[in-house]
Short mmCIF file of C-alpha atoms and ligand atoms in Angstrom, two decimals:
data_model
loop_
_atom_site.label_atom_id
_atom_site.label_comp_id
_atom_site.label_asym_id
_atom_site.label_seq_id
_atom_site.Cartn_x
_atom_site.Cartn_y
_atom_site.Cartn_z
CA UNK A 43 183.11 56.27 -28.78
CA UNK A 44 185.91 58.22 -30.73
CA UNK A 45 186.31 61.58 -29.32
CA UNK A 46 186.75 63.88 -31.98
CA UNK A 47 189.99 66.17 -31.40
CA UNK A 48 188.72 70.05 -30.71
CA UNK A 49 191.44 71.33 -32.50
CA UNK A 50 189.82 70.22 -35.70
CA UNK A 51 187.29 72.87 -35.08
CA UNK A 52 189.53 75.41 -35.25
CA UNK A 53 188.67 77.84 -38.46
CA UNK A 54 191.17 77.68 -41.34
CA UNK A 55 192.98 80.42 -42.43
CA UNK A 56 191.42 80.89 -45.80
CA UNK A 57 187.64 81.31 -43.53
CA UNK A 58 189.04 83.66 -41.46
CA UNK A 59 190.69 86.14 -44.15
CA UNK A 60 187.82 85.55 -45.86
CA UNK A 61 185.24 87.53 -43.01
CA UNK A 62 184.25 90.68 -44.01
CA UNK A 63 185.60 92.24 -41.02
CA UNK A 64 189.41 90.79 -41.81
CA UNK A 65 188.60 92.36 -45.58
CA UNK A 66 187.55 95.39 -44.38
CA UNK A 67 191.11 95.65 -42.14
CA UNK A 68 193.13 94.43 -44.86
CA UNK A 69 192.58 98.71 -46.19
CA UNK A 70 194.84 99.82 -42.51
CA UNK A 71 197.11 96.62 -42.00
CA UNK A 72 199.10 95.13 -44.66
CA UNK A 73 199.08 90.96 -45.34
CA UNK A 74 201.80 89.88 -43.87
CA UNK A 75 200.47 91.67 -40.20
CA UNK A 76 196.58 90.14 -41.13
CA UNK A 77 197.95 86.47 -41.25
CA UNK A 78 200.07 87.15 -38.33
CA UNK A 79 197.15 87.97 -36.15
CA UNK A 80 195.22 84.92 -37.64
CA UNK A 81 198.17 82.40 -36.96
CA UNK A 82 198.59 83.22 -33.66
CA UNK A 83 194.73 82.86 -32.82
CA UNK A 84 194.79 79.49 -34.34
CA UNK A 85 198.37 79.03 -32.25
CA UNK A 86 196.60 79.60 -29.46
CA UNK A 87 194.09 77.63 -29.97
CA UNK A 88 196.38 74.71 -30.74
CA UNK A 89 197.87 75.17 -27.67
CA UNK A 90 194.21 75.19 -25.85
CA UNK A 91 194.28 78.13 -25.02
CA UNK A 92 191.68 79.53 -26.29
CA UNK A 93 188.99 77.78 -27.43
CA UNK A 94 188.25 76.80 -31.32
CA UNK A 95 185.10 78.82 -31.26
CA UNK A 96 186.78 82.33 -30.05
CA UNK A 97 189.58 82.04 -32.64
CA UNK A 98 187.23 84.27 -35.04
CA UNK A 99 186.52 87.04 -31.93
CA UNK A 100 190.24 86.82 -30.84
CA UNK A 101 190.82 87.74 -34.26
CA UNK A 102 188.32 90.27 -35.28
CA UNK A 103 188.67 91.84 -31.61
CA UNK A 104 192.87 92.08 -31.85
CA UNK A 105 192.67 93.26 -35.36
CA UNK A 106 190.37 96.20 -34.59
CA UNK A 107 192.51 97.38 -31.67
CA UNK A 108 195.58 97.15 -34.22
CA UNK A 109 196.65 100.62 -34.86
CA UNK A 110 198.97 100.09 -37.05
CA UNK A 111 202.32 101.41 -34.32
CA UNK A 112 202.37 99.48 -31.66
CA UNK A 113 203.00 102.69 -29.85
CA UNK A 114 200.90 103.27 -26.62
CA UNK A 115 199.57 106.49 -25.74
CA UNK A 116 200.32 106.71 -22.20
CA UNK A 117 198.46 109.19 -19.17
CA UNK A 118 202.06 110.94 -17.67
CA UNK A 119 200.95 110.55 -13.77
CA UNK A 120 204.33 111.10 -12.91
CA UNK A 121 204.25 114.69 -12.64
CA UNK A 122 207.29 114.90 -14.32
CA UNK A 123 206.87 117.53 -17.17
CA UNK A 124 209.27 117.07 -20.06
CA UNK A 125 209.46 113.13 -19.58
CA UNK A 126 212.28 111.52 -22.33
CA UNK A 127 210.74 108.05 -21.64
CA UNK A 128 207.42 109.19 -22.57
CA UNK A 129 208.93 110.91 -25.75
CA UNK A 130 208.96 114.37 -24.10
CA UNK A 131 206.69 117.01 -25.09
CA UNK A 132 202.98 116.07 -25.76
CA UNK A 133 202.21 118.04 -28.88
CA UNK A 134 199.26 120.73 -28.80
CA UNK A 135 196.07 120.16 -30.43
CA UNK A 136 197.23 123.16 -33.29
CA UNK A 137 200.31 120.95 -33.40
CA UNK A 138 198.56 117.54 -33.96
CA UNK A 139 196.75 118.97 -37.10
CA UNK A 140 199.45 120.83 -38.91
CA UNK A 141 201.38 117.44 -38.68
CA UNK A 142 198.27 115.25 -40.09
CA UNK A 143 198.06 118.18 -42.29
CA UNK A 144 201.15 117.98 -43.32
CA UNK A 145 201.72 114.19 -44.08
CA UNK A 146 200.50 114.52 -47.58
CA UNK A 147 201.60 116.64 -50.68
CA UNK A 148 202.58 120.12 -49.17
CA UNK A 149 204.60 123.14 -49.91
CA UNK A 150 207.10 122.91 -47.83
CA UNK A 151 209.87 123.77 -50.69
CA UNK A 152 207.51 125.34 -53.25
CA UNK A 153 205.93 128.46 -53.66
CA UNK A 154 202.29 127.91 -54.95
CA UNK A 155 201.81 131.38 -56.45
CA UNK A 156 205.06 131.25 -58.72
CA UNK A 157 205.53 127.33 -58.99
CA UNK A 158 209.04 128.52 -58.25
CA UNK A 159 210.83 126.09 -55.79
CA UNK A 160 210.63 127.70 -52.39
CA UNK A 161 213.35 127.41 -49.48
CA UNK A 162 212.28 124.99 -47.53
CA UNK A 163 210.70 126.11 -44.03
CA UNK A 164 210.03 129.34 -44.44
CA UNK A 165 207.02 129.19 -42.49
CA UNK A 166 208.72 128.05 -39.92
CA UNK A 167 211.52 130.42 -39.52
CA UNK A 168 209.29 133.36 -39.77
CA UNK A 169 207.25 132.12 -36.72
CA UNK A 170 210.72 131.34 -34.60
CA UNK A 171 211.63 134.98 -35.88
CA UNK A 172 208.44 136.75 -34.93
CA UNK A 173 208.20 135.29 -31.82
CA UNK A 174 212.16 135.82 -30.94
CA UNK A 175 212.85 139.27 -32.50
CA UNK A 176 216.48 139.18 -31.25
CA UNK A 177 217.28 136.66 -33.81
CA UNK A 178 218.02 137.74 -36.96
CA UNK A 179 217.61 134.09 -38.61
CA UNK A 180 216.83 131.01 -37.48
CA UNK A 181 217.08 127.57 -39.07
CA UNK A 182 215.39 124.65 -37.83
CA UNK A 183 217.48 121.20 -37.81
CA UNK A 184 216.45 117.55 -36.46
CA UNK A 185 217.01 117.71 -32.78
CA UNK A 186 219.40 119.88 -30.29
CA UNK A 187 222.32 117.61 -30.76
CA UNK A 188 221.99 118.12 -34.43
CA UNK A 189 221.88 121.72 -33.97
CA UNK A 190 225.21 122.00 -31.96
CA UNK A 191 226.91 119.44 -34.09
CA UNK A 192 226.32 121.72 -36.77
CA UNK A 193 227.43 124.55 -35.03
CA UNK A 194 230.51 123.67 -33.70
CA UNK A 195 231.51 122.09 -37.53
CA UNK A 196 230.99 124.80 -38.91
CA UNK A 197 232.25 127.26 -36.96
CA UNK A 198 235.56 125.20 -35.98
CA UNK A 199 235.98 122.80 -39.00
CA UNK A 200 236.54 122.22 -42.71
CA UNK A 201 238.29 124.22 -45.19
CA UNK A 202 240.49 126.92 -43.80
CA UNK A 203 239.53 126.49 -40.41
CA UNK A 204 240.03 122.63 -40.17
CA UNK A 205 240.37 121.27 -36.40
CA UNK A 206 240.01 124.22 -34.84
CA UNK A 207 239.38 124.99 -31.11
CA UNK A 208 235.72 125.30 -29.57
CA UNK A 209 237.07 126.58 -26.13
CA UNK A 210 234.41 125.72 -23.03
CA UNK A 211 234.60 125.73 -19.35
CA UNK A 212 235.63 122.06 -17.91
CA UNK A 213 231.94 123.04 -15.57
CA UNK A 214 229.66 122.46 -18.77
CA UNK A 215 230.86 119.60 -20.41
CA UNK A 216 227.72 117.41 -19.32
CA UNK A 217 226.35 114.16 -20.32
CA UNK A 218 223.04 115.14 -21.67
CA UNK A 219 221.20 111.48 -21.04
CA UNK A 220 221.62 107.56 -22.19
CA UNK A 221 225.58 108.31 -22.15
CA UNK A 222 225.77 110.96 -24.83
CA UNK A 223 228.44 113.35 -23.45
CA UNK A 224 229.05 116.72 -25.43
CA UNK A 225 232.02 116.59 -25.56
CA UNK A 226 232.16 113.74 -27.63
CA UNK A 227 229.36 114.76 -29.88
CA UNK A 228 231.73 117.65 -30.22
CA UNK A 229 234.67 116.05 -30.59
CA UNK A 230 233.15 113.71 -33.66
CA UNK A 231 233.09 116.69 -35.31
CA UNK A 232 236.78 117.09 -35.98
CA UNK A 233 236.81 120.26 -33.92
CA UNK A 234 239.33 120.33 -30.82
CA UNK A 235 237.83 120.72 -27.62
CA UNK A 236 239.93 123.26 -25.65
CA UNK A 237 238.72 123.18 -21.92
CA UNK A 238 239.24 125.82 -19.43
CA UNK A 239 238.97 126.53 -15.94
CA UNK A 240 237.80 123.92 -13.24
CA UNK A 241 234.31 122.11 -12.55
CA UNK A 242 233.22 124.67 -10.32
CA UNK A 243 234.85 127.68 -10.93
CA UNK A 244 235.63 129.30 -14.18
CA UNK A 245 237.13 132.82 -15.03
CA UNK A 246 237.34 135.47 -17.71
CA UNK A 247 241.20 135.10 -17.94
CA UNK A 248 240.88 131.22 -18.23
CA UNK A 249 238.85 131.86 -21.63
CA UNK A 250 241.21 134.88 -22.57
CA UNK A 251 243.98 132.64 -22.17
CA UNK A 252 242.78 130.01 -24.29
CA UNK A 253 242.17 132.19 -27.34
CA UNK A 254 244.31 132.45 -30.16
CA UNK A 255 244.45 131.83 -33.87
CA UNK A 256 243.39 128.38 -33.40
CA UNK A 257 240.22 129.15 -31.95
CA UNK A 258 236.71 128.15 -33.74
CA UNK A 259 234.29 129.60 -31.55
CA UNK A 260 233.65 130.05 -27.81
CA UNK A 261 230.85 127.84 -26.30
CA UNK A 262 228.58 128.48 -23.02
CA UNK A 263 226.94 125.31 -22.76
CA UNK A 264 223.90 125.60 -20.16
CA UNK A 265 224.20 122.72 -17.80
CA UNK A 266 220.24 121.83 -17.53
CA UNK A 267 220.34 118.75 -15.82
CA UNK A 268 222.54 119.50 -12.88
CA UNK A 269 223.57 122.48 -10.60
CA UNK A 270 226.74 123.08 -9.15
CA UNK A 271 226.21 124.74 -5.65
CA UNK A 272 228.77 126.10 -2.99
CA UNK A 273 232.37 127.68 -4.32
CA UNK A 274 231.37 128.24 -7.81
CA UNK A 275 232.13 130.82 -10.35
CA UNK A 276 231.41 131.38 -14.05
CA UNK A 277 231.42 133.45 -16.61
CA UNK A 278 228.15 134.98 -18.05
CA UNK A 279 227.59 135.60 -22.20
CA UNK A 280 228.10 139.74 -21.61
CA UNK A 281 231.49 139.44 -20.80
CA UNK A 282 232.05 136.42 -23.14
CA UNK A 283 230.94 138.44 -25.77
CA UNK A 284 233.07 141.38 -25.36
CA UNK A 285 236.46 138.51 -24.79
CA UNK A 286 235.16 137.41 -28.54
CA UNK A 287 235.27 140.96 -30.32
CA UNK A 288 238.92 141.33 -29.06
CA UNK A 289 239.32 138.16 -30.90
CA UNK A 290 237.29 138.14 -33.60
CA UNK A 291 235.70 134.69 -32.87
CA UNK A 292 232.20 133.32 -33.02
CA UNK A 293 230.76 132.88 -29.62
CA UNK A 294 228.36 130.35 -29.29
CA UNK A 295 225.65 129.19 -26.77
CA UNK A 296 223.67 125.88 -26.19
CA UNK A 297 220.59 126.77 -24.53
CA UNK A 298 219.02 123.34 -24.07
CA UNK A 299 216.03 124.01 -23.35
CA UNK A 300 214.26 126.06 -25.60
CA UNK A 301 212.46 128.97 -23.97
CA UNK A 302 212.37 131.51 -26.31
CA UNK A 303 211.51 134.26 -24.32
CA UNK A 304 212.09 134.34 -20.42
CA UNK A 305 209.63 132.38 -18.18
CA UNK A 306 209.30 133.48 -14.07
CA UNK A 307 208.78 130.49 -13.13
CA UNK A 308 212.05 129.23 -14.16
CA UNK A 309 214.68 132.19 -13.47
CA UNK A 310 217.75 130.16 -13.82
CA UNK A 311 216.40 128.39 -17.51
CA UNK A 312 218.31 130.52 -20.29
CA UNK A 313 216.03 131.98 -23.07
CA UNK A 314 217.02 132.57 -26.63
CA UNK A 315 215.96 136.57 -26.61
CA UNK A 316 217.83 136.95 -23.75
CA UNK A 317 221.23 135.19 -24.47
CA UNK A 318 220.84 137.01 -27.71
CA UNK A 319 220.64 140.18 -26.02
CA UNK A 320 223.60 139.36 -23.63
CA UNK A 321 225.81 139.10 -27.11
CA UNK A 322 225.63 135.59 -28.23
CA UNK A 323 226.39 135.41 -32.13
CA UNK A 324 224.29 132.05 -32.28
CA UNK A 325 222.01 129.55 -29.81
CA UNK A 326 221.06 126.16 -30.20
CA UNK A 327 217.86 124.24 -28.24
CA UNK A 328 215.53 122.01 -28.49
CA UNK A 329 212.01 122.30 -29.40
CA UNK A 330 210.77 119.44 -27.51
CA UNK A 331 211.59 120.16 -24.16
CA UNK A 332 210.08 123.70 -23.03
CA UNK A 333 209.14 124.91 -26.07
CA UNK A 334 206.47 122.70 -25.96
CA UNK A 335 206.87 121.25 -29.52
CA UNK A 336 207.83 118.36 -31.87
CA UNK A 337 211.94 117.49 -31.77
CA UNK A 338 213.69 119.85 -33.93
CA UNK A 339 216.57 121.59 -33.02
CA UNK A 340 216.99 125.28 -33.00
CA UNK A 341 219.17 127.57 -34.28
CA UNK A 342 218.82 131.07 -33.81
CA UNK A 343 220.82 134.40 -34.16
CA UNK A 344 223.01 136.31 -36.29
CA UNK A 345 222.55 136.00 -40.01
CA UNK A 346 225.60 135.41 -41.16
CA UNK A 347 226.56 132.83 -38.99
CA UNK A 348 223.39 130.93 -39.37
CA UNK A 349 223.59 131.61 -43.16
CA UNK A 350 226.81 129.67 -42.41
CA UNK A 351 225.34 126.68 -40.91
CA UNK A 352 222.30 126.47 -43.18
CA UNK A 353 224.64 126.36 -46.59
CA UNK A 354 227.35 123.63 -44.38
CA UNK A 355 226.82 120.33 -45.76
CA UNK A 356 225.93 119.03 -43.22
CA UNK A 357 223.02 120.99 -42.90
CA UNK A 358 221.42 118.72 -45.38
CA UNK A 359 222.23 115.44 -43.17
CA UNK A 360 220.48 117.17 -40.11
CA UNK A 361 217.38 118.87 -41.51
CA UNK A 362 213.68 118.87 -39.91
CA UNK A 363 211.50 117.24 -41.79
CA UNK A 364 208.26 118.80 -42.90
CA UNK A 365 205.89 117.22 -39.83
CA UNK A 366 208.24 118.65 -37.85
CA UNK A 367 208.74 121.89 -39.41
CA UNK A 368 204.50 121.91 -39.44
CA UNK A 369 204.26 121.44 -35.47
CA UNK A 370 207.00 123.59 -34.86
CA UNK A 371 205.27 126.31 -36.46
CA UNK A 372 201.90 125.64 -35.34
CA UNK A 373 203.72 125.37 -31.97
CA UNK A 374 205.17 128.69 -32.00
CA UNK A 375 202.24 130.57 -33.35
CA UNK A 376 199.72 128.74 -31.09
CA UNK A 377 198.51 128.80 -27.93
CA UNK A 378 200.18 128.28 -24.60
CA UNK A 379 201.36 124.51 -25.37
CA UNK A 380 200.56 121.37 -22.59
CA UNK A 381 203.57 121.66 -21.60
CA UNK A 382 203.76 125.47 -20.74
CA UNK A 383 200.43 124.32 -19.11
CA UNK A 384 201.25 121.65 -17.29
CA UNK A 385 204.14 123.86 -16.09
CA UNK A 386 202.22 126.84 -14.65
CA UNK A 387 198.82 124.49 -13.64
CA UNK A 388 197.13 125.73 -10.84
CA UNK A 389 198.08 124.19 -7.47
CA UNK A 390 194.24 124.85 -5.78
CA UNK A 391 192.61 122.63 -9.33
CA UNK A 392 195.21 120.08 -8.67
CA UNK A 393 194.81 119.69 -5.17
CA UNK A 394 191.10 119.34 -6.00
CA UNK A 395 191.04 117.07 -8.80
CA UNK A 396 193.79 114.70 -6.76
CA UNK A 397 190.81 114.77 -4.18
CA UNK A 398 188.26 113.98 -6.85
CA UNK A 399 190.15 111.08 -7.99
CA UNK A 400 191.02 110.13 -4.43
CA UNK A 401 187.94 109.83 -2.33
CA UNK A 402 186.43 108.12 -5.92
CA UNK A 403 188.99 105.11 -4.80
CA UNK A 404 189.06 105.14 -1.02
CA UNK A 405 192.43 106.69 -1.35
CA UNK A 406 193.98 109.71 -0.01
CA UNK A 407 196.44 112.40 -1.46
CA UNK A 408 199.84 113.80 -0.31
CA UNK A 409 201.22 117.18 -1.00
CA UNK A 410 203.72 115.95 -3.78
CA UNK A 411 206.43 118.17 -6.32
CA UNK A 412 206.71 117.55 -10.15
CA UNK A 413 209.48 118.36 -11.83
CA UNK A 414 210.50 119.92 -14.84
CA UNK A 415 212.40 117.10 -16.45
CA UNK A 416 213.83 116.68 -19.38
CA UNK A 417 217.41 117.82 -18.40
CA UNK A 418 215.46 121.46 -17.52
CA UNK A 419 215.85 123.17 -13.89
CA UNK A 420 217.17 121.08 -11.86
CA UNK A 421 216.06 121.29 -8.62
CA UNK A 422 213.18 123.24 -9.32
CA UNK A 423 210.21 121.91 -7.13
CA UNK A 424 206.56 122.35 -9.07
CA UNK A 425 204.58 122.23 -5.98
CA UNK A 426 201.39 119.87 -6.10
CA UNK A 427 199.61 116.68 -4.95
CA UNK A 428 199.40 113.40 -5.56
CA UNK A 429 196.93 110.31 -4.71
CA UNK A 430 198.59 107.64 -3.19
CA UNK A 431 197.98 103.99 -3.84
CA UNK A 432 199.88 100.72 -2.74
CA UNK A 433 203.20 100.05 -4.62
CA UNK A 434 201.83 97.32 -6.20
CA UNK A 435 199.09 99.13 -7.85
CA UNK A 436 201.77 100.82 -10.33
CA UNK A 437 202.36 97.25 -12.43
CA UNK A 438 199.03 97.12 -12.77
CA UNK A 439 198.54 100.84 -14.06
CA UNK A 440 200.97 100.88 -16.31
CA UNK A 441 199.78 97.57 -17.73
CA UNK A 442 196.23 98.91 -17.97
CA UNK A 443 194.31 100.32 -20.91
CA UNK A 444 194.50 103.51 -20.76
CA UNK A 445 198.18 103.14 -19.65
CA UNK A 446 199.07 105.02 -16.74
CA UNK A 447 202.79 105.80 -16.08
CA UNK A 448 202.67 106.53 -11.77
CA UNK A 449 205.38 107.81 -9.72
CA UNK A 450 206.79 105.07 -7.50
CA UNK A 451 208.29 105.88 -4.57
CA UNK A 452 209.00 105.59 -1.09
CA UNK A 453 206.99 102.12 -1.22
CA UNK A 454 203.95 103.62 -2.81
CA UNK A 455 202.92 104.58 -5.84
CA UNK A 456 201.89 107.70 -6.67
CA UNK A 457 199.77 109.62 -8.86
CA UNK A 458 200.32 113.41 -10.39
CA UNK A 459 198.24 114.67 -12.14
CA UNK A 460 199.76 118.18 -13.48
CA UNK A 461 200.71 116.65 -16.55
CA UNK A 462 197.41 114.49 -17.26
CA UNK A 463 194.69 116.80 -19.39
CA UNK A 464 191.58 117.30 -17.32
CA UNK A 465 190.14 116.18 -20.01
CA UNK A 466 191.36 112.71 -19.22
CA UNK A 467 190.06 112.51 -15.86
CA UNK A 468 187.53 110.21 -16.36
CA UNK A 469 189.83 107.85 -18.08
CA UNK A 470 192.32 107.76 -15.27
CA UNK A 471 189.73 107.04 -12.69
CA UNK A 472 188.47 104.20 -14.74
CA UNK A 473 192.03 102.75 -15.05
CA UNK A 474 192.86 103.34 -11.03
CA UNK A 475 189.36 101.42 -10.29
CA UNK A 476 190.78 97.96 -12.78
CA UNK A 477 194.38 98.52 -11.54
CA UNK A 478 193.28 97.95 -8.10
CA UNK A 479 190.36 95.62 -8.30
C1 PLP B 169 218.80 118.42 -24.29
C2 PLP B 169 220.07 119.12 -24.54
C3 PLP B 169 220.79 118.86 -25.72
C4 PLP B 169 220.35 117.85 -26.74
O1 PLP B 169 219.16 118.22 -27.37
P1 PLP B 169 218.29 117.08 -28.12
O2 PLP B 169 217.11 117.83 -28.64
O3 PLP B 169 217.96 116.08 -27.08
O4 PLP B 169 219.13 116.51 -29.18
C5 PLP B 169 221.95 119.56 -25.94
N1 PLP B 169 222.39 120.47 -25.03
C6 PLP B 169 221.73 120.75 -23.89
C7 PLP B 169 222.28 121.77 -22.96
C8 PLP B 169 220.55 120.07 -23.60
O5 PLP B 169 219.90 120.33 -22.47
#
């Protein structure tokens, strides 16, 4: 008796693209991803594993779940609110649609009553400038690097005022994250960095010394990601601001983290209205990290200087593009963002919904801080709970569907929920239950 060899069974290629379902898939996923998905079925099938007569459901079933980005959405258990690894701040539902909104044809450089070309994110500007009234302009670039590269070029570089000095105190020249240090972003500008004073201490007299006709622009560069305790000294933007009247030069101030108005919560995180008010000319942030919105970078402040910036040519290298530009305004004009939520959630409804989730498990919770992240306030305890589960369930969760991104520490891993949506509550418990089955 011959035995006939399974793999013969396995359905040809032409069958399979040939299913209505495959057809029907063909109008999200181009070709070349469509055969990819097929080949590997029949690969696998080859290979035994998977037999002949599932190639067409391995198929059908991997090509529905195809999105398109391979891209997870993942459920932030970490408690960790501004998380770079998890692309930082999730957008706001207002957000969400102004960028689908805005992924076809819009106006974002035309006016629609005059046909007249338009500048381009107006809308934009006017809802950084209504919600920051101590800014006389504002110009939204693509991310806070951008913003201070910008900056510091053109206030300290290029015709007439080529290599010039940006002066800043040797305690806020930080490495913002992956090894990007700013003072090398600032040095690829062609500017001169002129440091003064010490790590921990820095005076009025150390800037005042350092100015001269060579100077570009003075810099207070927040240092978000650390905090230097114990003998320290440095100099606020009041008095900076009066040091660059006497000499005439720009004076310049990287916020980071884009508050735009003060927050209690976080009294040591600058805000744009008030370094604006303390006599800054200019501030740069980002508006992914507190502000709660898509990355853009902001700048923000007097309008001659950031008339300056926005006509540098670089300014065209560097510019937001118009999904951006769309969340960033629906941002602004919205309501409180998830991550100004997440931020001020209410200790009492996370201890109870850590309870929820625990007892549902057999688990029990721990009194647990988030953090801010993101490079913002350091230090900064946000006071909650956590469920905790065996160290070994965090593989698992983060492997899962939903994804779940735990805390892991101390030997267990641990779940936050401050930064997961109520909303999702449901979802998480039914990944916890198949992450520790
Ligand atoms: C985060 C940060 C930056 C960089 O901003 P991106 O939006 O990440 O480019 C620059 N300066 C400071 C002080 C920061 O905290």
């Amino acid at each position: 008796m011959s035995q006939v060899d399974p793999r013969r069974a396995i359905p040809r290629t032409d069958a399979l693209l040939e299913l209505p379902a495959v057809r029907q898939a063909a109008t999200r996923l181009g070709d070349r991803t469509i055969r990819a998905v097929v080949h590997d079925a029949q690969d696998r099938a080859r290979r035994g594993e998977l037999a002949p007569d599932a190639v067409e459901s391995s198929v059908l079933e991997r090509l529905s779940s195809h999105s398109g980005s391979t891209l997870r959405p993942v459920l932030n258990a970490t408690g960790v609110v501004i998380h770079t690894n998890l692309g930082r701040a999730p957008l706001s539902a207002a957000a969400v649609e102004a960028l689908v909104a805005a992924a076809g044809y819009v106006d974002v450089e035309l006016d629609l009553e005059t046909g007249a070309r338009s500048k381009r994110g107006v809308a934009a500007r006017a809802a950084l400038l209504a919600a920051c009234p101590a800014a006389e302009d504002a110009l939204v670039v693509n991310n806070g690097a951008a913003a201070l590269v910008l900056a510091t070029t053109a206030l300290a570089t290029g015709p007439g005022v080529a290599g010039k000095e940006v002066v800043v105190s040797r305690g806020e020249l930080i490495e913002i994250g992956a090894g990007f240090r700013l003072p090398d972003l600032i040095a690829s500008t062609g500017a001169v960095l002129r440091e003064v004073g010490t790590t921990n201490r820095t005076h009025l007299h150390d800037y005042a010394e350092a100015l001269g006709p060579q100077t570009g622009c003075i810099l207070k560069v927040h240092p978000s990601n650390f905090a230097v305790q114990g003998f320290t000294a440095a100099v606020g933007l009041r008095e900076l601001r009066a040091l660059a009247d006497e000499h005439g030069v720009a004076l310049l101030a990287d916020l980071g983290s884009g508050l735009l108005a003060a927050d209690t919560l976080l009294p040591d995180e600058p805000d744009a209205a008030s370094a604006l008010a303390a006599g800054a000319d200019v501030v740069t942030a980002s508006g992914d990290k507190l502000l709660g919105g898509p990355q853009a970078g902001l700048v923000l402040g007097r309008r001659e200087i950031v008339a300056r910036l926005a006509r540098h040519p670089l300014a065209r290298a560097v510019r937001a593009d118009k999904l951006a530009l769309a969340a960033l305004e629906a941002t602004v004009v919205g309501g409180l963002p998830p991550v100004t939520l997440a931020l001020h959630a209410d200790t009492e409804s996370l201890r109870c919904r850590a309870e929820l989730l625990a007892t549902a498990v057999g688990a029990e919770t721990v009194p647990h801080d988030g953090r801010v992240g993101g490079g913002g306030a350091p230090g900064v305890p946000l006071p909650g709970w956590a469920v905790r589960l065996p160290e070994t369930a965090a593989a698992r969760l983060r492997a899962g569907d939903p994804a779940v991104l735990p805390r892991v520490h101390d030997g267990a891993c641990l779940l936050d929920l401050r930064c997961v949506p109520e909303a999702d509550d449901a979802r998480l418990l039914a990944a916890v239950r198949a992450a520790l089955e």
